[in-house]
Amino acid sequence: MAAGIRRIEAVTGEECENYLYSMQDTIASIRSFYEASPNLVNSIKKTVEENAVLKKQIEDLAKQAAGNIYNDLKQNNHQVIDGIDYFEAPMLDLDADSMKDIAFRFRGEFKDFCFAGVNEANGKIMLTIMMSDSLVEKGLDAGKIIREAAKHIKGGGGGQKYYATAGGKDKEGIAQALKYIKETIFAK
């Protein structure tokens, strides 16, 4: 492809017939899903639009659930150690985006804090660390901490100095991973 250049792809002869038969079969298969509909194109368009609306509703519900979990963590999983707000979530049933949303909510609300959370998504254990800039300025690096903590869950990860994630497969190592994170944060 280049400016002013057009590419034309074509099939001819028997290959063209096979292509047309294949297209007819595809249309027949699609039509079987919309048997009562006189206008197949409008029915497909309506289905795509409904799907987009439902996806948006699911995203909104996921954000609302993340907000509820965030509020619960603030109230029930909050410790103050050496003047630093520490929040720990040993296991949440959330997708990665919701966990990230929770982590960034902490960053937006607390000045000196660390959040360490674990979630399971698609059969994979995920660790998340979010910390304040004040902890980074003290020499802490979430990316380095998460790499070491991930070894406990037989995984790996990385990230930025203030936010990092890791994935692994060993649930048995979750407690050790969280213990490592907490000990490392408060060793300095």
PDB file of C-alpha atoms in Angstrom:
ATOM      1  CA  MET A   1       0.000   0.000   0.000  1.00  0.00           C
ATOM      2  CA  ALA A   2       1.244   3.447  -0.870  1.00  0.00           C
ATOM      3  CA  ALA A   3      -0.175   6.866  -1.652  1.00  0.00           C
ATOM      4  CA  GLY A   4      -2.179   6.732  -4.867  1.00  0.00           C
ATOM      5  CA  ILE A   5      -1.764   2.938  -5.185  1.00  0.00           C
ATOM      6  CA  ARG A   6      -4.739   0.577  -4.969  1.00  0.00           C
ATOM      7  CA  ARG A   7      -4.563  -3.156  -4.646  1.00  0.00           C
ATOM      8  CA  ILE A   8      -7.201  -5.364  -6.176  1.00  0.00           C
ATOM      9  CA  GLU A   9      -7.539  -8.971  -5.079  1.00  0.00           C
ATOM     10  CA  ALA A  10      -9.751 -11.323  -7.046  1.00  0.00           C
ATOM     11  CA  VAL A  11     -10.649 -14.951  -7.482  1.00  0.00           C
ATOM     12  CA  THR A  12     -11.761 -16.436 -10.774  1.00  0.00           C
ATOM     13  CA  GLY A  13     -13.193 -19.589 -12.234  1.00  0.00           C
ATOM     14  CA  GLU A  14     -13.858 -22.531  -9.944  1.00  0.00           C
ATOM     15  CA  GLU A  15     -12.318 -20.709  -6.967  1.00  0.00           C
ATOM     16  CA  CYS A  16     -14.862 -17.920  -7.490  1.00  0.00           C
ATOM     17  CA  GLU A  17     -17.732 -20.424  -7.453  1.00  0.00           C
ATOM     18  CA  ASN A  18     -16.400 -22.016  -4.237  1.00  0.00           C
ATOM     19  CA  TYR A  19     -16.109 -18.567  -2.673  1.00  0.00           C
ATOM     20  CA  LEU A  20     -19.713 -17.693  -3.581  1.00  0.00           C
ATOM     21  CA  TYR A  21     -20.999 -21.032  -2.242  1.00  0.00           C
ATOM     22  CA  SER A  22     -19.091 -20.413   0.970  1.00  0.00           C
ATOM     23  CA  MET A  23     -20.638 -16.969   1.294  1.00  0.00           C
ATOM     24  CA  GLN A  24     -24.117 -18.420   0.709  1.00  0.00           C
ATOM     25  CA  ASP A  25     -23.503 -21.002   3.436  1.00  0.00           C
ATOM     26  CA  THR A  26     -22.348 -18.273   5.815  1.00  0.00           C
ATOM     27  CA  ILE A  27     -25.431 -16.162   5.126  1.00  0.00           C
ATOM     28  CA  ALA A  28     -27.689 -19.204   5.579  1.00  0.00           C
ATOM     29  CA  SER A  29     -26.029 -19.933   8.938  1.00  0.00           C
ATOM     30  CA  ILE A  30     -26.498 -16.345  10.060  1.00  0.00           C
ATOM     31  CA  ARG A  31     -30.098 -16.306   8.848  1.00  0.00           C
ATOM     32  CA  SER A  32     -30.823 -19.390  11.003  1.00  0.00           C
ATOM     33  CA  PHE A  33     -30.220 -17.219  14.085  1.00  0.00           C
ATOM     34  CA  TYR A  34     -32.742 -14.658  12.824  1.00  0.00           C
ATOM     35  CA  GLU A  35     -35.453 -16.929  11.398  1.00  0.00           C
ATOM     36  CA  ALA A  36     -38.355 -14.626  12.265  1.00  0.00           C
ATOM     37  CA  SER A  37     -36.680 -11.508  10.951  1.00  0.00           C
ATOM     38  CA  PRO A  38     -37.563 -10.312   7.461  1.00  0.00           C
ATOM     39  CA  ASN A  39     -34.559  -7.954   7.272  1.00  0.00           C
ATOM     40  CA  LEU A  40     -31.310  -9.730   8.171  1.00  0.00           C
ATOM     41  CA  VAL A  41     -29.088  -6.635   7.973  1.00  0.00           C
ATOM     42  CA  ASN A  42     -31.282  -4.610  10.357  1.00  0.00           C
ATOM     43  CA  SER A  43     -31.479  -7.534  12.770  1.00  0.00           C
ATOM     44  CA  ILE A  44     -27.694  -7.885  12.876  1.00  0.00           C
ATOM     45  CA  LYS A  45     -27.296  -4.137  13.305  1.00  0.00           C
ATOM     46  CA  LYS A  46     -29.789  -4.195  16.203  1.00  0.00           C
ATOM     47  CA  THR A  47     -27.913  -7.093  17.837  1.00  0.00           C
ATOM     48  CA  VAL A  48     -24.586  -5.247  17.581  1.00  0.00           C
ATOM     49  CA  GLU A  49     -26.132  -2.101  19.093  1.00  0.00           C
ATOM     50  CA  GLU A  50     -27.728  -4.083  21.939  1.00  0.00           C
ATOM     51  CA  ASN A  51     -24.387  -5.759  22.599  1.00  0.00           C
ATOM     52  CA  ALA A  52     -22.664  -2.374  22.880  1.00  0.00           C
ATOM     53  CA  VAL A  53     -25.296  -1.182  25.381  1.00  0.00           C
ATOM     54  CA  LEU A  54     -24.919  -4.366  27.452  1.00  0.00           C
ATOM     55  CA  LYS A  55     -21.107  -4.057  27.446  1.00  0.00           C
ATOM     56  CA  LYS A  56     -21.420  -0.494  28.744  1.00  0.00           C
ATOM     57  CA  GLN A  57     -23.787  -1.645  31.479  1.00  0.00           C
ATOM     58  CA  ILE A  58     -21.351  -4.383  32.510  1.00  0.00           C
ATOM     59  CA  GLU A  59     -18.480  -1.861  32.634  1.00  0.00           C
ATOM     60  CA  ASP A  60     -20.582   0.484  34.774  1.00  0.00           C
ATOM     61  CA  LEU A  61     -21.510  -2.347  37.159  1.00  0.00           C
ATOM     62  CA  ALA A  62     -17.854  -3.423  37.389  1.00  0.00           C
ATOM     63  CA  LYS A  63     -16.837   0.152  38.290  1.00  0.00           C
ATOM     64  CA  GLN A  64     -19.589   0.316  40.882  1.00  0.00           C
ATOM     65  CA  ALA A  65     -18.472  -3.036  42.365  1.00  0.00           C
ATOM     66  CA  ALA A  66     -14.849  -1.831  42.427  1.00  0.00           C
ATOM     67  CA  GLY A  67     -16.006   1.294  44.263  1.00  0.00           C
ATOM     68  CA  ASN A  68     -17.850  -0.804  46.842  1.00  0.00           C
ATOM     69  CA  ILE A  69     -14.819  -3.051  47.342  1.00  0.00           C
ATOM     70  CA  TYR A  70     -12.577   0.015  47.638  1.00  0.00           C
ATOM     71  CA  ASN A  71     -14.801   1.462  50.375  1.00  0.00           C
ATOM     72  CA  ASP A  72     -14.831  -1.879  52.184  1.00  0.00           C
ATOM     73  CA  LEU A  73     -11.034  -2.134  52.011  1.00  0.00           C
ATOM     74  CA  LYS A  74     -10.671   1.407  53.400  1.00  0.00           C
ATOM     75  CA  GLN A  75     -12.873   0.543  56.363  1.00  0.00           C
ATOM     76  CA  ASN A  76     -11.876  -3.054  57.118  1.00  0.00           C
ATOM     77  CA  ASN A  77      -8.367  -3.657  55.765  1.00  0.00           C
ATOM     78  CA  HIS A  78      -6.630  -0.486  56.903  1.00  0.00           C
ATOM     79  CA  GLN A  79      -3.565  -0.338  59.131  1.00  0.00           C
ATOM     80  CA  VAL A  80      -1.360   2.605  59.985  1.00  0.00           C
ATOM     81  CA  ILE A  81       2.259   1.513  60.342  1.00  0.00           C
ATOM     82  CA  ASP A  82       4.989   4.073  60.979  1.00  0.00           C
ATOM     83  CA  GLY A  83       2.633   6.825  59.814  1.00  0.00           C
ATOM     84  CA  ILE A  84       1.895   5.055  56.513  1.00  0.00           C
ATOM     85  CA  ASP A  85      -1.596   3.904  55.571  1.00  0.00           C
ATOM     86  CA  TYR A  86      -1.346   0.240  54.563  1.00  0.00           C
ATOM     87  CA  PHE A  87      -4.170  -1.592  52.808  1.00  0.00           C
ATOM     88  CA  GLU A  88      -4.093  -5.287  52.012  1.00  0.00           C
ATOM     89  CA  ALA A  89      -6.564  -7.376  50.035  1.00  0.00           C
ATOM     90  CA  PRO A  90      -5.697 -11.077  50.355  1.00  0.00           C
ATOM     91  CA  MET A  91      -8.040 -12.321  47.590  1.00  0.00           C
ATOM     92  CA  LEU A  92     -10.568 -10.462  45.504  1.00  0.00           C
ATOM     93  CA  ASP A  93     -12.740 -11.925  42.774  1.00  0.00           C
ATOM     94  CA  LEU A  94     -12.082  -9.144  40.265  1.00  0.00           C
ATOM     95  CA  ASP A  95     -10.734  -8.698  36.785  1.00  0.00           C
ATOM     96  CA  ALA A  96      -7.417  -6.915  36.272  1.00  0.00           C
ATOM     97  CA  ASP A  97      -9.031  -3.614  35.221  1.00  0.00           C
ATOM     98  CA  SER A  98     -11.148  -3.449  38.376  1.00  0.00           C
ATOM     99  CA  MET A  99      -8.108  -4.160  40.553  1.00  0.00           C
ATOM    100  CA  LYS A 100      -6.214  -1.378  38.777  1.00  0.00           C
ATOM    101  CA  ASP A 101      -9.166   0.947  39.345  1.00  0.00           C
ATOM    102  CA  ILE A 102      -9.084   0.191  43.080  1.00  0.00           C
ATOM    103  CA  ALA A 103      -5.324   0.744  43.263  1.00  0.00           C
ATOM    104  CA  PHE A 104      -5.576   4.139  41.556  1.00  0.00           C
ATOM    105  CA  ARG A 105      -8.442   5.166  43.868  1.00  0.00           C
ATOM    106  CA  PHE A 106      -6.036   4.757  46.779  1.00  0.00           C
ATOM    107  CA  ARG A 107      -3.462   6.860  44.959  1.00  0.00           C
ATOM    108  CA  GLY A 108      -6.005   9.612  44.466  1.00  0.00           C
ATOM    109  CA  GLU A 109      -7.084   9.738  48.107  1.00  0.00           C
ATOM    110  CA  PHE A 110      -4.070   8.978  50.332  1.00  0.00           C
ATOM    111  CA  LYS A 111      -0.762  10.810  50.655  1.00  0.00           C
ATOM    112  CA  ASP A 112       1.498   8.248  52.387  1.00  0.00           C
ATOM    113  CA  PHE A 113       0.149   4.800  51.615  1.00  0.00           C
ATOM    114  CA  CYS A 114       0.737   1.361  50.176  1.00  0.00           C
ATOM    115  CA  PHE A 115      -1.882  -0.970  48.719  1.00  0.00           C
ATOM    116  CA  ALA A 116      -1.101  -4.639  48.181  1.00  0.00           C
ATOM    117  CA  GLY A 117      -3.822  -6.744  46.626  1.00  0.00           C
ATOM    118  CA  VAL A 118      -4.403 -10.177  45.172  1.00  0.00           C
ATOM    119  CA  ASN A 119      -7.071 -11.147  42.689  1.00  0.00           C
ATOM    120  CA  GLU A 120      -7.812 -14.175  40.590  1.00  0.00           C
ATOM    121  CA  ALA A 121      -8.777 -13.674  36.977  1.00  0.00           C
ATOM    122  CA  ASN A 122      -9.098 -16.373  34.322  1.00  0.00           C
ATOM    123  CA  GLY A 123      -7.491 -18.957  36.600  1.00  0.00           C
ATOM    124  CA  LYS A 124      -4.411 -16.813  37.194  1.00  0.00           C
ATOM    125  CA  ILE A 125      -3.320 -15.263  40.471  1.00  0.00           C
ATOM    126  CA  MET A 126      -2.520 -11.552  40.152  1.00  0.00           C
ATOM    127  CA  LEU A 127      -0.567  -9.396  42.612  1.00  0.00           C
ATOM    128  CA  THR A 128      -0.881  -5.605  42.584  1.00  0.00           C
ATOM    129  CA  ILE A 129       1.141  -2.985  44.443  1.00  0.00           C
ATOM    130  CA  MET A 130       0.384   0.728  44.453  1.00  0.00           C
ATOM    131  CA  MET A 131       2.354   3.130  46.621  1.00  0.00           C
ATOM    132  CA  SER A 132       2.600   6.831  47.185  1.00  0.00           C
ATOM    133  CA  ASP A 133       5.317   8.999  45.712  1.00  0.00           C
ATOM    134  CA  SER A 134       6.612   9.583  49.249  1.00  0.00           C
ATOM    135  CA  LEU A 135       7.506   5.870  49.509  1.00  0.00           C
ATOM    136  CA  VAL A 136       9.159   5.946  46.095  1.00  0.00           C
ATOM    137  CA  GLU A 137      11.207   8.944  47.246  1.00  0.00           C
ATOM    138  CA  LYS A 138      12.399   6.819  50.201  1.00  0.00           C
ATOM    139  CA  GLY A 139      13.907   4.396  47.689  1.00  0.00           C
ATOM    140  CA  LEU A 140      11.118   1.832  47.335  1.00  0.00           C
ATOM    141  CA  ASP A 141      10.333   0.460  43.878  1.00  0.00           C
ATOM    142  CA  ALA A 142       7.045  -1.394  43.332  1.00  0.00           C
ATOM    143  CA  GLY A 143       8.394  -3.045  40.173  1.00  0.00           C
ATOM    144  CA  LYS A 144      11.348  -4.601  42.013  1.00  0.00           C
ATOM    145  CA  ILE A 145       9.223  -5.596  45.001  1.00  0.00           C
ATOM    146  CA  ILE A 146       6.594  -7.279  42.823  1.00  0.00           C
ATOM    147  CA  ARG A 147       9.214  -9.276  40.911  1.00  0.00           C
ATOM    148  CA  GLU A 148      10.455 -10.791  44.166  1.00  0.00           C
ATOM    149  CA  ALA A 149       6.976 -11.290  45.613  1.00  0.00           C
ATOM    150  CA  ALA A 150       5.848 -13.028  42.403  1.00  0.00           C
ATOM    151  CA  LYS A 151       8.364 -15.796  42.986  1.00  0.00           C
ATOM    152  CA  HIS A 152       6.171 -16.978  45.879  1.00  0.00           C
ATOM    153  CA  ILE A 153       3.281 -17.588  43.481  1.00  0.00           C
ATOM    154  CA  LYS A 154       5.532 -19.066  40.785  1.00  0.00           C
ATOM    155  CA  GLY A 155       5.128 -16.112  38.484  1.00  0.00           C
ATOM    156  CA  GLY A 156       6.650 -12.901  37.299  1.00  0.00           C
ATOM    157  CA  GLY A 157       5.829  -9.286  36.761  1.00  0.00           C
ATOM    158  CA  GLY A 158       6.994  -5.721  36.906  1.00  0.00           C
ATOM    159  CA  GLY A 159       5.902  -2.174  36.453  1.00  0.00           C
ATOM    160  CA  GLN A 160       6.661   1.339  37.492  1.00  0.00           C
ATOM    161  CA  LYS A 161       8.190   2.541  40.739  1.00  0.00           C
ATOM    162  CA  TYR A 162       4.775   3.387  42.199  1.00  0.00           C
ATOM    163  CA  TYR A 163       2.565   0.739  40.517  1.00  0.00           C
ATOM    164  CA  ALA A 164       3.324  -2.837  39.537  1.00  0.00           C
ATOM    165  CA  THR A 165       1.541  -6.108  38.836  1.00  0.00           C
ATOM    166  CA  ALA A 166       2.527  -9.752  38.603  1.00  0.00           C
ATOM    167  CA  GLY A 167       0.850 -12.971  37.612  1.00  0.00           C
ATOM    168  CA  GLY A 168       1.393 -16.490  38.843  1.00  0.00           C
ATOM    169  CA  LYS A 169      -0.246 -19.841  39.338  1.00  0.00           C
ATOM    170  CA  ASP A 170       0.450 -20.960  42.921  1.00  0.00           C
ATOM    171  CA  LYS A 171      -2.310 -19.965  45.371  1.00  0.00           C
ATOM    172  CA  GLU A 172      -0.340 -21.524  48.202  1.00  0.00           C
ATOM    173  CA  GLY A 173       2.216 -18.719  47.988  1.00  0.00           C
ATOM    174  CA  ILE A 174      -0.198 -15.784  48.344  1.00  0.00           C
ATOM    175  CA  ALA A 175       0.343 -15.315  52.087  1.00  0.00           C
ATOM    176  CA  GLN A 176       4.126 -15.402  51.656  1.00  0.00           C
ATOM    177  CA  ALA A 177       3.970 -12.928  48.768  1.00  0.00           C
ATOM    178  CA  LEU A 178       1.914 -10.461  50.800  1.00  0.00           C
ATOM    179  CA  LYS A 179       4.191 -10.955  53.813  1.00  0.00           C
ATOM    180  CA  TYR A 180       7.222 -10.201  51.633  1.00  0.00           C
ATOM    181  CA  ILE A 181       5.594  -7.033  50.277  1.00  0.00           C
ATOM    182  CA  LYS A 182       4.654  -5.754  53.741  1.00  0.00           C
ATOM    183  CA  GLU A 183       8.053  -6.544  55.258  1.00  0.00           C
ATOM    184  CA  THR A 184       9.853  -4.875  52.375  1.00  0.00           C
ATOM    185  CA  ILE A 185       7.713  -1.728  52.506  1.00  0.00           C
ATOM    186  CA  PHE A 186       8.223  -1.279  56.235  1.00  0.00           C
ATOM    187  CA  ALA A 187      11.873  -2.325  56.412  1.00  0.00           C
ATOM    188  CA  LYS A 188      12.964   1.177  55.324  1.00  0.00           C
TER     189      LYS A 188
END
